mmCIF file of C-alpha atoms in Angstrom:
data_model
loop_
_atom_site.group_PDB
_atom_site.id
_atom_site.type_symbol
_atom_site.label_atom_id
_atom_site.label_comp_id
_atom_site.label_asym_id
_atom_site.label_seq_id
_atom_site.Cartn_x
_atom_site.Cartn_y
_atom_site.Cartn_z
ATOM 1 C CA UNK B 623 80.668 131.696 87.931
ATOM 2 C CA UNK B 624 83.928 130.186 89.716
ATOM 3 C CA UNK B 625 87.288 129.620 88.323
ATOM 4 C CA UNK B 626 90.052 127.536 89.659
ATOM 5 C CA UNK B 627 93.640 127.855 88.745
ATOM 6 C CA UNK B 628 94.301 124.100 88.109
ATOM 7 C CA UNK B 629 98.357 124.819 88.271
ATOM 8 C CA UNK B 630 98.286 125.685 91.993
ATOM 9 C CA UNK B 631 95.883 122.122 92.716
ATOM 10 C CA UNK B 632 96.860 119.827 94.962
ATOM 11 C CA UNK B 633 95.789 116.059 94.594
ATOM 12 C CA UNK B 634 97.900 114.701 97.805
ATOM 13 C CA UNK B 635 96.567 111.951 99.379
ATOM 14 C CA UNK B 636 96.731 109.611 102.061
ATOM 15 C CA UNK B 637 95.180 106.070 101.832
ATOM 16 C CA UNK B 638 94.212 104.737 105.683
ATOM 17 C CA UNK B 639 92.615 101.486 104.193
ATOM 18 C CA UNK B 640 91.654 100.087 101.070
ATOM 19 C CA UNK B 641 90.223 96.439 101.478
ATOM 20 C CA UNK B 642 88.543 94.348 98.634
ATOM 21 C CA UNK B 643 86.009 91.283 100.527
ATOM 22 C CA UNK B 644 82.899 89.392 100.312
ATOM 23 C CA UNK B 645 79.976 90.282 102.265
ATOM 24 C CA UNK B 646 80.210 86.944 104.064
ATOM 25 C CA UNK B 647 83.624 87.658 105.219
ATOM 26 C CA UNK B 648 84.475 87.252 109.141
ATOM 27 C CA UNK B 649 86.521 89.882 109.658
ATOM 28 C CA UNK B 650 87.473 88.271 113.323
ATOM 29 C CA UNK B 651 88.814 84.869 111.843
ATOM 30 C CA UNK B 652 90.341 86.536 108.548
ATOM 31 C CA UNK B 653 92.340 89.177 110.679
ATOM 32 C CA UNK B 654 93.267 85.629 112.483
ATOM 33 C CA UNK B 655 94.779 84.132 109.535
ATOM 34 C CA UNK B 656 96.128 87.031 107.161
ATOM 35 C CA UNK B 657 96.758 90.607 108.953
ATOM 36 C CA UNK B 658 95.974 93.290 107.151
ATOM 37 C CA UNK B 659 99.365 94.313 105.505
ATOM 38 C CA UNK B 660 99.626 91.183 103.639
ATOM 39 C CA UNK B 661 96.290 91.895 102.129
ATOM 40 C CA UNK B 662 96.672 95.327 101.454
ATOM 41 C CA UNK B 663 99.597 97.127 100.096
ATOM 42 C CA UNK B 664 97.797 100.787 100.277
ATOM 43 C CA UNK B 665 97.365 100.833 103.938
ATOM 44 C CA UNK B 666 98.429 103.513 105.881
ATOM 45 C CA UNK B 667 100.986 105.217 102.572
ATOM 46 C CA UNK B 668 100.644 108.627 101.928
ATOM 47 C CA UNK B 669 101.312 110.296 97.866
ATOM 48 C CA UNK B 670 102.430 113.600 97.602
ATOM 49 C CA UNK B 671 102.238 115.317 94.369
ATOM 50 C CA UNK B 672 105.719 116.503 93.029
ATOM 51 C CA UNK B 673 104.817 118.631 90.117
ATOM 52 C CA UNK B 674 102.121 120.761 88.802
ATOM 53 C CA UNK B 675 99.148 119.188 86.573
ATOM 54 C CA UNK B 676 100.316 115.961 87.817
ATOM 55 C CA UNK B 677 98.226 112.484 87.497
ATOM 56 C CA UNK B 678 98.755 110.340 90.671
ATOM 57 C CA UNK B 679 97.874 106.963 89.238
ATOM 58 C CA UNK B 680 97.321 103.547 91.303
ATOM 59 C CA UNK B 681 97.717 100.377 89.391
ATOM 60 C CA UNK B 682 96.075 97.347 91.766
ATOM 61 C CA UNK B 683 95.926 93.965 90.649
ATOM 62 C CA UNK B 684 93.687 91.755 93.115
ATOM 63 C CA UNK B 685 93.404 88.078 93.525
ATOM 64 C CA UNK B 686 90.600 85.960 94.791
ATOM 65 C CA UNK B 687 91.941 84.214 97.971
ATOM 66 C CA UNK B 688 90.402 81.131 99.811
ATOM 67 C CA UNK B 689 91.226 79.201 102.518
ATOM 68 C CA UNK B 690 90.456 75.881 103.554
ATOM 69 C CA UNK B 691 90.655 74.837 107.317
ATOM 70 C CA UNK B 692 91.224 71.656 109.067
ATOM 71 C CA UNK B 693 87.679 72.155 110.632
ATOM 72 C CA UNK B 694 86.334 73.019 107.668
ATOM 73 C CA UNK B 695 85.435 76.843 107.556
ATOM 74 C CA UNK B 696 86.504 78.692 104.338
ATOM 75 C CA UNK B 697 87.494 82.055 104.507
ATOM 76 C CA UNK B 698 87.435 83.759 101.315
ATOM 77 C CA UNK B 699 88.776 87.236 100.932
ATOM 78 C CA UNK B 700 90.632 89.434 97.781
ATOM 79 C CA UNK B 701 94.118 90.441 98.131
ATOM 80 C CA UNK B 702 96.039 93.032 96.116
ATOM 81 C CA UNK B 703 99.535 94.415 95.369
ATOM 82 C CA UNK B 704 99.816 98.175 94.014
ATOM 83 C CA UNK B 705 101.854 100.174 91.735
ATOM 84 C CA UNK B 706 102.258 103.860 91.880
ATOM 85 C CA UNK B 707 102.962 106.450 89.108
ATOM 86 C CA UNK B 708 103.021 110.406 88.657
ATOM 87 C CA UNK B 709 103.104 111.771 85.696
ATOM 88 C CA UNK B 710 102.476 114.872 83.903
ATOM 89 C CA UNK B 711 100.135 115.210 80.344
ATOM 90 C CA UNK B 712 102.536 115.502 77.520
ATOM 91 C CA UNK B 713 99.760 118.303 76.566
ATOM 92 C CA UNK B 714 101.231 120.580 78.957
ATOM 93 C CA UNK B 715 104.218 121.591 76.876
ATOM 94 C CA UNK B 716 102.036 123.758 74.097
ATOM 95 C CA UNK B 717 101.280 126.095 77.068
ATOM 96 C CA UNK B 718 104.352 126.266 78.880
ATOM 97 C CA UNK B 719 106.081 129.993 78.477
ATOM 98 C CA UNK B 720 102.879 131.379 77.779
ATOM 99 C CA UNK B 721 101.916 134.089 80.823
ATOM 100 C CA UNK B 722 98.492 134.148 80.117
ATOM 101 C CA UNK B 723 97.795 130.591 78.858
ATOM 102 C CA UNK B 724 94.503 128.894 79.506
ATOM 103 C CA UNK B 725 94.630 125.156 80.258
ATOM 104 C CA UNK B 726 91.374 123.054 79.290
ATOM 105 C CA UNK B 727 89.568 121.028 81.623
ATOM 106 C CA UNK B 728 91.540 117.875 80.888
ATOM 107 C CA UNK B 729 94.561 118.922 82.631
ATOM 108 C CA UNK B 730 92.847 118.881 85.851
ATOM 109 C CA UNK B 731 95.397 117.141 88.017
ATOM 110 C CA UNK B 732 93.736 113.581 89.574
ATOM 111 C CA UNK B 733 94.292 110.522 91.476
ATOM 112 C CA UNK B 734 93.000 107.703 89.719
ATOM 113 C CA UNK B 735 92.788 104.187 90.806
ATOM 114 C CA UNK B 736 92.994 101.284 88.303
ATOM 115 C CA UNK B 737 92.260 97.811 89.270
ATOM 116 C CA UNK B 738 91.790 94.567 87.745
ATOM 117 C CA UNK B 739 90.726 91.299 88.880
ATOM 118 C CA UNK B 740 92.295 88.840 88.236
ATOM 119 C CA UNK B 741 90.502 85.464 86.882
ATOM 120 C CA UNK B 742 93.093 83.233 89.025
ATOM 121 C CA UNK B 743 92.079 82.076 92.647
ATOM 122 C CA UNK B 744 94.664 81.928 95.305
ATOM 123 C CA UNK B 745 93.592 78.212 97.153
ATOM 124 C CA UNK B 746 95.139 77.244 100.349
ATOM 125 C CA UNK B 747 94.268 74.216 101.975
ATOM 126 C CA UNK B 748 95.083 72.751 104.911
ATOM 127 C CA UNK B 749 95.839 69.199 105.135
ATOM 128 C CA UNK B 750 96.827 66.731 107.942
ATOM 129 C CA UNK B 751 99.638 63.873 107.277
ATOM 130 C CA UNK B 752 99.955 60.033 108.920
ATOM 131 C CA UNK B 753 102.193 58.950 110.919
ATOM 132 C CA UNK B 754 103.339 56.641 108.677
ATOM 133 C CA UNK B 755 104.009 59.099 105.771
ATOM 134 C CA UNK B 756 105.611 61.206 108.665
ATOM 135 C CA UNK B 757 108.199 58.624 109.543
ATOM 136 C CA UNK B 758 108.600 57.549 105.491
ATOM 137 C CA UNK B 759 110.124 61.220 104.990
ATOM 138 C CA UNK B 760 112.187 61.262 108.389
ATOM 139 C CA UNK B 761 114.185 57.851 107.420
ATOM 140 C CA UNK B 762 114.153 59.215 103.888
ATOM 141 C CA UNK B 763 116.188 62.103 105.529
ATOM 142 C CA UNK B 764 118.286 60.057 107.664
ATOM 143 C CA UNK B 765 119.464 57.590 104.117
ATOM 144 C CA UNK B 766 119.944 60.618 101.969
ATOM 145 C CA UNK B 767 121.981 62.458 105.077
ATOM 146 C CA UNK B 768 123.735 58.571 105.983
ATOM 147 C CA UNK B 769 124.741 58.318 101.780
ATOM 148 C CA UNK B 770 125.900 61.707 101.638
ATOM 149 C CA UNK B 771 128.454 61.058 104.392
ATOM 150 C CA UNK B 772 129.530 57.863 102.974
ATOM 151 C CA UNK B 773 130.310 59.187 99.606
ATOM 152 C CA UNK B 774 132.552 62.472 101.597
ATOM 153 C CA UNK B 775 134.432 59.589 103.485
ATOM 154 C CA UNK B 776 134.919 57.057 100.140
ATOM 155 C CA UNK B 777 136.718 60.469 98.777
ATOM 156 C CA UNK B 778 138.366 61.140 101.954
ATOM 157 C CA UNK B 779 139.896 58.148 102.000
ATOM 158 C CA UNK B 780 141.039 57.075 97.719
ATOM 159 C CA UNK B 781 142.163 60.717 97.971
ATOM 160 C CA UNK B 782 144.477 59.581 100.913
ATOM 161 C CA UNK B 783 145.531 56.655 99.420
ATOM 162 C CA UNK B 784 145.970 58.009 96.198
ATOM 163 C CA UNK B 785 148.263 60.870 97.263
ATOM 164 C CA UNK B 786 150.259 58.180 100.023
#
C-alpha cells in the first residue's frame, strides 16, 4: 500500500491555454477578429500555492459570442473572464499542534475549475451607413459646435457690457 503526506503536496500550476469554441469555429478568421487574450483571461498565468492543504480555485464565467460580418460570415466563439482564489479548509484547525495527526482524504489540496455559462449572447454586427445619414450627423456636429460658440460669445459680450 502507498501513503502520501498530503501537507508537503504541491498543486502549482501553469495554464498555457484554456479556450471554450464550437466545432465549426475558423480558428484563421476568429484569431483575425479577436486575439486570443481578449478571449481568454487564463492564458499563459501561472498559480503558485502559498500554503499547505491549500484549494486553488478558478471561478470562469463564459459568454456566447457572435459576430456578424459585412459579407456575411458569422463567427461564433465563447469568451470568458476568471477569478482566482486560495484558500485553506477551515477543517484544518482540529489537527493543527498535533505531531502525529492524520488528515482524511478530503484535505487533499486541489485545483478546481468552476465555470458557468452564461444564458446571455454577446452579438456584434456589422453594419454599413449612407451617405446621407453620414452627412446628417456631420452638419449636426457643425450646428451643435456653431451654437455652442454663439452662446460663449453672447456671455462674452453682456458680461462686458455689464461690468463697463
Amino acid at each position: 500500500s502507498h501513503s502520501f503526506n498530503t501537507r508537503v503536496m504541491n498543486v502549482s500550476h501553469h495554464v498555457d491555454r484554456l479556450l471554450f469554441g464550437y466545432l465549426e469555429e475558423a480558428p484563421l478568421r476568429l484569431h483575425k477578429l479577436v486575439n486570443i487574450e481578449e478571449r481568454s483571461s487564463l492564458y499563459q498565468v501561472s498559480f503558485m500555492m502559498h500554503q499547505e492543504l491549500a484549494t486553488l480555485k478558478h471561478y470562469l464565467k463564459v459568454v456566447p459570442f457572435h459576430h456578424h460580418a459585412l459579407n456575411g460570415d458569422v463567427t461564433k466563439t465563447y469568451m470568458y473572464k476568471a477569478n482566482y482564489n486560495e484558500y485553506r479548509p477551515r477543517k484544518l484547525e482540529w489537527y493543527e499542534g498535533k505531531a502525529d495527526a492524520h488528515v482524511d482524504t478530503q484535505l487533499v489540496p486541489n485545483a478546481v475549475f468552476h465555470y458557468d455559462i452564461s444564458p446571455v449572447k454577446v452579438v456584434v454586427v456589422e453594419e454599413t451607413q449612407s451617405f446621407a445619414s453620414f452627412v446628417t450627423k456631420i452638419c449636426a456636429v457643425i450646428g451643435g459646435i456653431y451654437t455652442v460658440v454663439g452662446l460663449l460669445d453672447n456671455i462674452i459680450y453682456h458680461g462686458g457690457q455689464a461690468a463697463a
